[in-house]
Coordinates of C-alpha atoms and ligand atoms in Angstrom, one line a residue:
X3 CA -33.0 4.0 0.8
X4 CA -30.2 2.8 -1.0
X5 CA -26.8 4.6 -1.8
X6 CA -26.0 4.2 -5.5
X7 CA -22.4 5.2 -5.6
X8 CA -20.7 6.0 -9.1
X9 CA -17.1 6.4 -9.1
X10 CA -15.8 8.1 -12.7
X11 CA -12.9 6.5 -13.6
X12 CA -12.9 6.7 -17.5
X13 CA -10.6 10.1 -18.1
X14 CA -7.5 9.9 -20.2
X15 CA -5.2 10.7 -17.5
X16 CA -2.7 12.3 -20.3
X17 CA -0.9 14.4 -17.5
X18 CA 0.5 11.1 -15.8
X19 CA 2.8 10.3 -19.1
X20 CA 2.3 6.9 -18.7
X21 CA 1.1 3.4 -20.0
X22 CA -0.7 2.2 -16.3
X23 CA -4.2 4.0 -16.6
X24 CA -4.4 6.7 -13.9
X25 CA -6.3 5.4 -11.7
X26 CA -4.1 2.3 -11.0
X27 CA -1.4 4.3 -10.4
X28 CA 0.0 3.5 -6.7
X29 CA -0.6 5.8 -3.2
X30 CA 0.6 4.0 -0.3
X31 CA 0.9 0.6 -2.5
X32 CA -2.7 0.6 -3.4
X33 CA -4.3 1.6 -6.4
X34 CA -5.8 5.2 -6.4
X35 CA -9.0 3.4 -7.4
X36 CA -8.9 0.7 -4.5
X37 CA -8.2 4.2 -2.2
X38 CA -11.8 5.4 -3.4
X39 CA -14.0 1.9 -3.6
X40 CA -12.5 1.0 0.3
X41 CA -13.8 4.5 1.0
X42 CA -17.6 3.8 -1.0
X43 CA -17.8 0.4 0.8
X44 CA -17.4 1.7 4.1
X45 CA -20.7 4.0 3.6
X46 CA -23.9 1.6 5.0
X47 CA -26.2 0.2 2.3
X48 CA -24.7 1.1 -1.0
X49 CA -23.9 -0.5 -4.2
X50 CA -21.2 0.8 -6.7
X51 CA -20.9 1.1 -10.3
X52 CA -17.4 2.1 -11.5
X53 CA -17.2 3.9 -15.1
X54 CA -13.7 3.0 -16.9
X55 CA -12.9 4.0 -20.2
X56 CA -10.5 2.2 -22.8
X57 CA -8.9 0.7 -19.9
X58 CA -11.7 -0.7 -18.4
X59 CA -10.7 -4.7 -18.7
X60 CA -7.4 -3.4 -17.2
X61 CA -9.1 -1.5 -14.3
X62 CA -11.1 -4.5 -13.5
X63 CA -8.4 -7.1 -13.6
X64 CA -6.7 -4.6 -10.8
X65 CA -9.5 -4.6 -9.0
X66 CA -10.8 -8.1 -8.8
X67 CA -12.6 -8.6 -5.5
X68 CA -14.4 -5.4 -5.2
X69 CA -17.9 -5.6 -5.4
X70 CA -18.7 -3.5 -7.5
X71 CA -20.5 -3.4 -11.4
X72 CA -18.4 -2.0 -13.9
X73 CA -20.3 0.3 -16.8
X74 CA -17.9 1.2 -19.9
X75 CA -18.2 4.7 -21.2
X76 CA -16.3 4.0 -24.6
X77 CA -15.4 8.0 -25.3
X78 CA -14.4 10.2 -22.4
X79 CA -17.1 13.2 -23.5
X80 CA -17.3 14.4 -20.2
X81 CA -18.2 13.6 -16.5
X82 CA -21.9 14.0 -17.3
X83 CA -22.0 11.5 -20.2
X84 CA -19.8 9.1 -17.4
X85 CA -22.3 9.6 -15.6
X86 CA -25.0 8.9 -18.3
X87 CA -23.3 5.7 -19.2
X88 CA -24.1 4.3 -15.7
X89 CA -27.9 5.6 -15.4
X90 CA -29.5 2.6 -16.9
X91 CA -28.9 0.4 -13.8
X92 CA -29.8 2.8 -11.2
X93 CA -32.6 2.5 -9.1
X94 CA -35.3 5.6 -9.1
X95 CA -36.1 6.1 -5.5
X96 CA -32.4 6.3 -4.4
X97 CA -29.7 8.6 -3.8
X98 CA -27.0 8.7 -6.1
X99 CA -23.4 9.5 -5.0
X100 CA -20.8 10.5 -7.6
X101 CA -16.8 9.7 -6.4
X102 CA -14.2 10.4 -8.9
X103 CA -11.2 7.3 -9.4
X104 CA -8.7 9.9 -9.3
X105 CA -9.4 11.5 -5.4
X106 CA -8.2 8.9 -3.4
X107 CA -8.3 10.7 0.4
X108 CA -12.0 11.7 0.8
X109 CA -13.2 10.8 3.9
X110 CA -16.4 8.4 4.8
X111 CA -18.1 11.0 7.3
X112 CA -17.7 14.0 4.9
X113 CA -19.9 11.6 2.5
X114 CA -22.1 10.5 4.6
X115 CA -23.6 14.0 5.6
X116 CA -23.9 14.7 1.9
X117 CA -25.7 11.2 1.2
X118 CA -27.7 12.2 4.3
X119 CA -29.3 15.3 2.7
X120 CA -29.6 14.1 -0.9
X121 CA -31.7 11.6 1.0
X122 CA -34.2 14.5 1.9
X123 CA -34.2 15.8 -1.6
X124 CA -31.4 18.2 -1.7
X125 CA -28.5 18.4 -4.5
X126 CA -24.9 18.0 -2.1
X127 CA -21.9 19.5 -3.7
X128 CA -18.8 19.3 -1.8
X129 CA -16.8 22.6 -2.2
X130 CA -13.7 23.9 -0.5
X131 CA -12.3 27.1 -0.2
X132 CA -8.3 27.4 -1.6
X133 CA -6.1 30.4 -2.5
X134 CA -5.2 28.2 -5.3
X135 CA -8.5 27.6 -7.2
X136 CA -6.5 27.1 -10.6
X137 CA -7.5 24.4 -12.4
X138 CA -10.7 23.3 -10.6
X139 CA -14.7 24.5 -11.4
X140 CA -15.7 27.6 -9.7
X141 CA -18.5 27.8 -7.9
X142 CA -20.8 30.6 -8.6
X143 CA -23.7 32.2 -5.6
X144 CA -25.7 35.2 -5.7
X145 CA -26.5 37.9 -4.1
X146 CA -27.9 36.3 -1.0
X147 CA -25.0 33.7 -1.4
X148 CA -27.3 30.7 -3.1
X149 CA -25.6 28.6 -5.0
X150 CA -26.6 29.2 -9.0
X151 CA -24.4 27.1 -10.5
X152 CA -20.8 25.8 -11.5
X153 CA -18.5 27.3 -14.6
X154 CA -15.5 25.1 -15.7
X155 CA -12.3 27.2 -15.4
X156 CA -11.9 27.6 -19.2
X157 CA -15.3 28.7 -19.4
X158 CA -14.8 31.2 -16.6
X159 CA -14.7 34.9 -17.1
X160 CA -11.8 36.6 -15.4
X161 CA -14.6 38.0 -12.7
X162 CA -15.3 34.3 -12.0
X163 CA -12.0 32.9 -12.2
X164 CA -11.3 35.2 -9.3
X165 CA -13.4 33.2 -6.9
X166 CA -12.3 30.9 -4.4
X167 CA -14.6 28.3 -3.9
X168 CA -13.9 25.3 -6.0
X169 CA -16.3 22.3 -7.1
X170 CA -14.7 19.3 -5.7
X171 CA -16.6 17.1 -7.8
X172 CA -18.1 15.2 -5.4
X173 CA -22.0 15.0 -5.2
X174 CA -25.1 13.3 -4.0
X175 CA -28.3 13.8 -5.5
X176 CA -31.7 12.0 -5.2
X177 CA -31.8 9.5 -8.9
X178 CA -34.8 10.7 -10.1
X179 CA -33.4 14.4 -10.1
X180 CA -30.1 13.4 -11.7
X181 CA -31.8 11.9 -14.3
X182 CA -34.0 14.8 -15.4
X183 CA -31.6 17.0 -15.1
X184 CA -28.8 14.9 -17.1
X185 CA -30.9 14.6 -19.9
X186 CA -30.9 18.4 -20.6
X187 CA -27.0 19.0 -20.2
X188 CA -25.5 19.7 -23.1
X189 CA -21.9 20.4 -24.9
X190 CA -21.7 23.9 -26.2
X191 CA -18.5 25.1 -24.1
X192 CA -14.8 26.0 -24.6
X193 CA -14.1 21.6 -24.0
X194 CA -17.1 20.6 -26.4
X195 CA -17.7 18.5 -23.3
X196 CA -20.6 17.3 -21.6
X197 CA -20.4 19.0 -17.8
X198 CA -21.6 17.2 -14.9
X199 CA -22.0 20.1 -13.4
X200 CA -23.9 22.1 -15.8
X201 CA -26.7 20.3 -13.7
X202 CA -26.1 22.6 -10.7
X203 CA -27.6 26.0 -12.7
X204 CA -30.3 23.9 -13.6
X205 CA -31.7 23.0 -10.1
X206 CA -31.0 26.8 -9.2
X207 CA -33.3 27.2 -12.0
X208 CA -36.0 24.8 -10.7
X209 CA -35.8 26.5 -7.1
X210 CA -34.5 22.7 -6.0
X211 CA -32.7 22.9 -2.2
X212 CA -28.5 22.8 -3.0
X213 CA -26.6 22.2 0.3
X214 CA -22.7 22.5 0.5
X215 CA -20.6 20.4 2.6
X216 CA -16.8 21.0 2.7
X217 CA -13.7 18.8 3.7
X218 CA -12.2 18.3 6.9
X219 CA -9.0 18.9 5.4
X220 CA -7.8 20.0 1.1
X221 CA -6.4 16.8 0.9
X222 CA -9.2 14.7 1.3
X223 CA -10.9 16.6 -2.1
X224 CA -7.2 16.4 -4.1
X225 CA -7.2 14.9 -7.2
X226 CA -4.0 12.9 -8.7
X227 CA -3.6 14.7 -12.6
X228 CA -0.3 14.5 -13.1
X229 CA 3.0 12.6 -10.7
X230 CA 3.9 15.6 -8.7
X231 CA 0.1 15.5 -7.1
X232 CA 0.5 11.7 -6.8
X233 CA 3.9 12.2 -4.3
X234 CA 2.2 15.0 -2.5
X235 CA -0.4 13.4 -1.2
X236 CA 1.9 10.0 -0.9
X237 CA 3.6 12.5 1.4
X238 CA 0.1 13.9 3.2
X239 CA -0.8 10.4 3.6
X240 CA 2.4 9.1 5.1
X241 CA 2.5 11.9 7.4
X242 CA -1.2 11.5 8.8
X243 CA -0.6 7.7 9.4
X244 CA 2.5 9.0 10.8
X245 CA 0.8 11.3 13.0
X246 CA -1.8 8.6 14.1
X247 CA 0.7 6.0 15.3
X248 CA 2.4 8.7 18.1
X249 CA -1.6 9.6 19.1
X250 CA -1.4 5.6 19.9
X251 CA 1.5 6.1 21.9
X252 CA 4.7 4.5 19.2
X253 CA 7.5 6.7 18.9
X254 CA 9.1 7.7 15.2
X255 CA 12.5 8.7 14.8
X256 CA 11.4 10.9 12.5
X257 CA 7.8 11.0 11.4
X258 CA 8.7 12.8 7.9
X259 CA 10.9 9.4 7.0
X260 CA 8.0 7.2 7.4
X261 CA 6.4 4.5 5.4
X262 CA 3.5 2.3 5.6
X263 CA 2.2 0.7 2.7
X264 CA -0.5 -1.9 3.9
X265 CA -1.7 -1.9 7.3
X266 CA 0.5 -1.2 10.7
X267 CA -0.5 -2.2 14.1
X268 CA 1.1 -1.1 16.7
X269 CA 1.3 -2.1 20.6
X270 CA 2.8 0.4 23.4
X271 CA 6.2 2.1 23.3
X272 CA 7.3 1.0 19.9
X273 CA 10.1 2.4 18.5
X274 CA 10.4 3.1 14.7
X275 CA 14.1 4.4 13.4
X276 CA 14.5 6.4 10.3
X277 CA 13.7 5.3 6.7
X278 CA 11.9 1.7 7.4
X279 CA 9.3 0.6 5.0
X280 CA 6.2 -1.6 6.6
X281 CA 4.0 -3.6 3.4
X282 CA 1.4 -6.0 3.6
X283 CA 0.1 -6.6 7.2
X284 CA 2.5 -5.7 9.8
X285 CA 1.7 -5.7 13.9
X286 CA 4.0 -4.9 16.6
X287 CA 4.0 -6.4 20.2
X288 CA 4.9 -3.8 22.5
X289 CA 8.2 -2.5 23.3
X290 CA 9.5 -3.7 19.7
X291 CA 12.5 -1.7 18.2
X292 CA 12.7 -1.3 14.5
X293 CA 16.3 -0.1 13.2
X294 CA 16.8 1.9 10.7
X295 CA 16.6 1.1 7.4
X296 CA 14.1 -2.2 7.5
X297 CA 11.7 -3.4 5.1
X298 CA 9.0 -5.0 6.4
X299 CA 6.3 -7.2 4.9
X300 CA 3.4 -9.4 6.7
X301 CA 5.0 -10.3 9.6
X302 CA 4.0 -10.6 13.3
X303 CA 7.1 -9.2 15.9
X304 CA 6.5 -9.9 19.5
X305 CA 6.2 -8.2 22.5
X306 CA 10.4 -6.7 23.2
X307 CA 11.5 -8.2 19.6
X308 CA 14.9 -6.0 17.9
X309 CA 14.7 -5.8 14.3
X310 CA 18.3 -3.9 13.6
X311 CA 19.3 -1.9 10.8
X312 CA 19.0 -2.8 7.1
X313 CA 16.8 -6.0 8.0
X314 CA 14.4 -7.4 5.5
X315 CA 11.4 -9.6 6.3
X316 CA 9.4 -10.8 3.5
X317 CA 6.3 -12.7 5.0
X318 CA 4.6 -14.4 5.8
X319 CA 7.0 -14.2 9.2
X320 CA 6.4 -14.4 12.8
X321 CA 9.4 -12.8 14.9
X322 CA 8.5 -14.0 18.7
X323 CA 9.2 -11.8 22.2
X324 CA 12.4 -11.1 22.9
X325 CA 14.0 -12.2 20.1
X326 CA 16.5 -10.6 18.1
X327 CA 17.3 -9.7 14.0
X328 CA 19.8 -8.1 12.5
X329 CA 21.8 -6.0 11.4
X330 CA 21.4 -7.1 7.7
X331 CA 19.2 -10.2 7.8
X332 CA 16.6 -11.4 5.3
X333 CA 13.9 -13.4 6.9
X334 CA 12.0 -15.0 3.9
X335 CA 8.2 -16.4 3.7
X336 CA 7.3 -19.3 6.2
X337 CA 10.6 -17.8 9.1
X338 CA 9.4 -18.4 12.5
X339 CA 11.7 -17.0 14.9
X340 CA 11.3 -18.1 18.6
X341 CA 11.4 -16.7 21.9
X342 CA 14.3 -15.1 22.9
X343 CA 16.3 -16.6 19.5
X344 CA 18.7 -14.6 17.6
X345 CA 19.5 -14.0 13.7
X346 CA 22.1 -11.8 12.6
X347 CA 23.7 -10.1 10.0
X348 CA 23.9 -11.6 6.8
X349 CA 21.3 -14.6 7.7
X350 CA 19.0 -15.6 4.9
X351 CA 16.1 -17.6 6.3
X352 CA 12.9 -19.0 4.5
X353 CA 10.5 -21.9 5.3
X354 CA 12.5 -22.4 8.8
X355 CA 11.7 -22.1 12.2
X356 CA 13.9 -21.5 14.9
X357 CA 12.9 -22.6 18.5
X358 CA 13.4 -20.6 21.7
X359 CA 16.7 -19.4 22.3
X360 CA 18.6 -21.0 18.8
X361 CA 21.2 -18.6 17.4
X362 CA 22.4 -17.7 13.6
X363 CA 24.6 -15.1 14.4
X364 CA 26.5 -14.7 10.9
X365 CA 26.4 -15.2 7.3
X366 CA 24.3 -18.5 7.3
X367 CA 21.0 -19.7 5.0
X368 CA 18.5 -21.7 6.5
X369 CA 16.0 -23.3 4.4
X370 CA 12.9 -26.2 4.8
X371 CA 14.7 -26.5 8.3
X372 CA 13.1 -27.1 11.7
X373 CA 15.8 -26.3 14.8
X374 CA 14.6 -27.0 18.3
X375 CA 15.7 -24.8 21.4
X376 CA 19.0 -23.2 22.1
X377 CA 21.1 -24.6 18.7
X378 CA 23.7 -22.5 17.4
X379 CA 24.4 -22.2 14.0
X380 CA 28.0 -21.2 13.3
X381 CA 28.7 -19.1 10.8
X382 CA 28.6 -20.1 6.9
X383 CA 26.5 -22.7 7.3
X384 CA 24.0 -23.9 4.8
X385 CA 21.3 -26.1 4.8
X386 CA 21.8 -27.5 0.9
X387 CA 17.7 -28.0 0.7
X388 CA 17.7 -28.4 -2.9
X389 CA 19.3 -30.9 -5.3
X390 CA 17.8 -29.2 -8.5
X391 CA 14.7 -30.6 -8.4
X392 CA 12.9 -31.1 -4.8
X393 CA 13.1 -29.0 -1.9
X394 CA 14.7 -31.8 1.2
X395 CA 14.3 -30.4 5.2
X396 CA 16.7 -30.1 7.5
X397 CA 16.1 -31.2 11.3
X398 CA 18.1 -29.8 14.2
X399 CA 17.3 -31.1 17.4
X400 CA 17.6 -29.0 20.8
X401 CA 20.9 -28.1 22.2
X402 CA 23.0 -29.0 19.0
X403 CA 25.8 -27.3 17.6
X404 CA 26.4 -26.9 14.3
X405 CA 30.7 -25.5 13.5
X406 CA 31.4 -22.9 11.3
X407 CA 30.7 -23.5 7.5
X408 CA 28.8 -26.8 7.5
X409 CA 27.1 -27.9 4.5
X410 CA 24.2 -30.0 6.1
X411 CA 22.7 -31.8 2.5
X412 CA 19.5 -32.3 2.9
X413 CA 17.6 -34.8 3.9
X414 CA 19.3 -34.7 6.9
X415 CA 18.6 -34.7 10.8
X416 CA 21.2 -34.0 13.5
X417 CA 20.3 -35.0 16.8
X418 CA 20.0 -33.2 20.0
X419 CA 22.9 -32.0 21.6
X420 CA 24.8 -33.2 18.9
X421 CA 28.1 -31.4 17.4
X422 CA 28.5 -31.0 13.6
X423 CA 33.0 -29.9 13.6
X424 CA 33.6 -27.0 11.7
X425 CA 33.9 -27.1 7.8
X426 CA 31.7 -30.5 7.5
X427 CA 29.6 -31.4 5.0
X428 CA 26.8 -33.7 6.8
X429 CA 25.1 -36.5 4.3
X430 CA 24.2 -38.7 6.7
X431 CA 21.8 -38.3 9.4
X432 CA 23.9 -37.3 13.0
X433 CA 22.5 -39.2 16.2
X434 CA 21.9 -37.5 19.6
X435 CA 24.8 -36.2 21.7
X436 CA 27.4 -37.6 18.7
X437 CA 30.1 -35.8 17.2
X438 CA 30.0 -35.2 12.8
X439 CA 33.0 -34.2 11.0
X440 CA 32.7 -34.7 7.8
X441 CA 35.8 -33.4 6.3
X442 CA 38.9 -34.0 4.3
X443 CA 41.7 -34.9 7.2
X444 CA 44.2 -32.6 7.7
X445 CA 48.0 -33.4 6.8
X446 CA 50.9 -30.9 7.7
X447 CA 54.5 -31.3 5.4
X448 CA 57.7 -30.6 7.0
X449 CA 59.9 -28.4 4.7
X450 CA 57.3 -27.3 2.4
X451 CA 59.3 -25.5 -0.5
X452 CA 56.8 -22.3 -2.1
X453 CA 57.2 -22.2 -5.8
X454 CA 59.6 -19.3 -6.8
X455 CA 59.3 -17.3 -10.1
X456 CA 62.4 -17.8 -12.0
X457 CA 65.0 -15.2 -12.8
X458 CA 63.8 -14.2 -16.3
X459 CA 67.0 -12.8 -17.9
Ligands
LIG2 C1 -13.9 18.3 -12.9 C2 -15.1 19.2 -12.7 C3 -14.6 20.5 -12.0 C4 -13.9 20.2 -10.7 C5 -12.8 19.1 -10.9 C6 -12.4 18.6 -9.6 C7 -16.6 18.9 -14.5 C8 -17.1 19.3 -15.8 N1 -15.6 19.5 -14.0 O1 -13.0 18.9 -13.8 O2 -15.6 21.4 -11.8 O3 -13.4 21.3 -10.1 O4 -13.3 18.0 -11.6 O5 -11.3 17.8 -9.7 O6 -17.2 17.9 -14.0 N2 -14.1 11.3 -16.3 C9 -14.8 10.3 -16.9 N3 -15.2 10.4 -18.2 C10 -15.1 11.6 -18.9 C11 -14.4 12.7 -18.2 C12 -14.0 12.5 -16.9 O7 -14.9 9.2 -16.3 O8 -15.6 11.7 -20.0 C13 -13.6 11.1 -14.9 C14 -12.1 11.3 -14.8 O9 -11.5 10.0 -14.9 C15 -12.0 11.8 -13.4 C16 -13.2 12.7 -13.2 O10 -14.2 12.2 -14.1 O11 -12.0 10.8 -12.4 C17 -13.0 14.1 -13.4 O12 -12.5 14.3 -14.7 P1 -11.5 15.4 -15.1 O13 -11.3 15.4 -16.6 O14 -10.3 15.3 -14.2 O15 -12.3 16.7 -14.7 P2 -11.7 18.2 -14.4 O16 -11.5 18.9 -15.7 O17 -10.6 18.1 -13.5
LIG3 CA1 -9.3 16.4 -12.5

């Protein structure tokens, strides 16, 4: 039987102050909305129908690649006419499941048991207990403790109010029920609104079965209304993943200063310092040190790699074993770093690859540049890869050494084990084992007389 998931994404979000629709808003670098439909895809044979409001063309653009159907709900009248809006395309003999846009952290397994007993005819509503029930729908039981239905917090009489069990939101319910009972909701309450779950009282009513199924853990059922939510559970978030890369054996300098936003792979005995930012996708090789202070973005680091301080790597990169980065380096798109090789501080590299061994150790930019094994660069050097207009490479052969602040103009190859002399600028290709000096010759004047100021009165 198929799960017909409908994720509510059409509310105004006022409380967020801002011009991004809610639910595009960022947690962990992803869309809250991308949070939820990566949760609904991971639950086995479903299909998924998002409801967006005004912003819906918006919504979608952000979220190109999901497959999902998208169902416009043109006035936000309430979560059961969101609902409504997507009823037309559902299929009878399923189970529905209803996600809101806006609760990013729910977990697959707490769905799955709800999907599971909608399945046998049952209405799921996912409740939690909180001291802090302000805000959310209560949820009301009798004397024997069944469940008779759900009043909205401004509907709520003080009594009620009192309670401590919330409505999440979240609910699976066979299609054929949700449809009956839809059709008979109404508005007439303090929001003029049309309540999703007004349906609850009405399959008390009917005698229908109502399970509830709570969280693992609050945060999974927290909703993002306004910016201070959105950075709490930013935080909860960055501390679980935290938390789950020293299960796997990595240590953090300090699991509180931790960021991933993308996906982070880690081998055995990493070290993470303080403050470093991982984007994209990021792995590890074991025994790789990250300094403090790095941002890092796709890239691969081998097995015993040192990324120091304040580096920045903006992949695609691959950093191989042993080698070494930083302090202060940017590795751009297309850097492949070699075995054992070294870049240090101030280093800008892009579209280059460095072979096993080859050093950068200062203030240098390396561009559309292949360098074999074991080449230092000297300090200040730049490969001049563009002349305005193309992009020219750079070729470096194994063993050469390139003196302090070369210009090497590319096109250009210098040989293996040649020697570029300090302060060139190379124009011409340099053969193997020759020396290149490229530079204005050096004249020394006996007797040299400094300009004086002259005495002005
Ligand atoms: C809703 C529940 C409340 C629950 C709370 C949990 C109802 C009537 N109330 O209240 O019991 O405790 O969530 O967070 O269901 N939406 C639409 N179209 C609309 C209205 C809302 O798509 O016309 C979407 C919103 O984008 C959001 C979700 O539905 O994703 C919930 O809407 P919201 O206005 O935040 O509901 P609450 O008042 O918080
Ligand atoms: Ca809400």
């Amino acid at each position: 039987m198929q799960t017909q998931i409908i994720v509510l994404a059409a509310g105004k979000g006022t409380r967020m102050h801002s011009a991004l629709p809610k639910v595009l808003h960022l947690l962990a670098g992803k869309p809250l909305l991308a949070h939820v439909l990566d949760t609904a895809q991971r639950l086995p044979g479903q299909r998924t129908w998002v409801v967006a409001g005004v912003d819906l063309t918006l919504v979608q653009q952000a979220c190109v690649g999901y497959p999902v159907s998208w169902v416009a709900q043109r006035e936000p009248l309430g979560t059961a006419h969101a609902v409504s809006q997507a009823l037309p395309e559902l299929d009878d003999t399923g189970t529905a499941l209803i996600l809101y846009g806006d609760v990013p952290l729910l977990e697959p397994a707490t769905l799955t048991a709800m999907v599971a007993s909608a399945a046998l005819g049952a209405l799921a509503l996912l409740t939690a207990h909180t001291e802090h029930p302000t805000g959310y729908g209560r949820i009301l039981r009798d004397g024997s403790g069944a469940v008779i239905g759900i009043v909205e917090e401004k509907d709520a009489t003080p009594e009620q109010r009192a309670r401590t069990e919330i409505n999440t939101g979240i609910i699976a319910v066979p299609v054929q029920k949700l449809r009956a009972w839809l059709a008979r909701v109404g508005n007439a309450n303090a929001q003029g609104e049309y309540y999703l779950t007004d349906i609850v009282a009405l399959a008390a009513a009917e005698g229908a079965m109502i399970q509830t199924f709570h969280p693992h853990s609050l945060a999974e059922i927290e909703g993002v209304n306004d910016r201070a939510q959105l950075a709490r559970l930013e935080r909860h978030y960055q501390k679980s993943h935290a938390e789950r890369l020293l299960a796997a054996g990595a240590t953090l300098a300090d699991p509180a200063r931790f960021d991933c936003r993308g996906e982070l792979r880690v081998g055995r005995d990493v070290f993470i310092d303080i403050n470093c930012v991982f984007e994209g996708r990021v792995m590890l090789g074991d025994d790789v040190r990250i300094g403090p202070n790095c941002v890092i973005r796709d890239a691969q680091i081998g097995r015993g790699a040192v990324i120091k301080a304040n580096t920045l790597i903006e992949g695609p990169v691959v950093v191989a074993a042993g080698a070494q980065v930083g302090p202060f380096a940017r590795l751009r798109e297309g850097t492949h770093i070699g075995e054992q090789a070294r870049i240090g501080n101030f280093v800008e590299t892009k579209q280059a690859e460095f072979g096993r061994g080859s050093k950068a150790n200062h203030l240098a930019y390396v561009g559309d540049a292949w360098l074999g094994e074991d080449v230092n660069v000297g300090a200040g050097t730049i490969t001049c890869n563009y002349d305005g207009v193309a992009k020219h490479r750079t070729n470096i052969g194994a063993g050469a050494f390139i003196g302090s602040n070369s210009a090497l103009v590319a096109p250009v190859t210098v040989g293996p084990g040649a020697t570029i002399g300090a302060g060139s600028t190379i124009t011409v290709d340099v053969p193997a084992e020759h020396l290149g000096v490229g530079r204005g010759k050096q004249r020394n004047i006996p007797g040299w007389q400094r300009p004086s100021k002259k005495d002005e009165h």
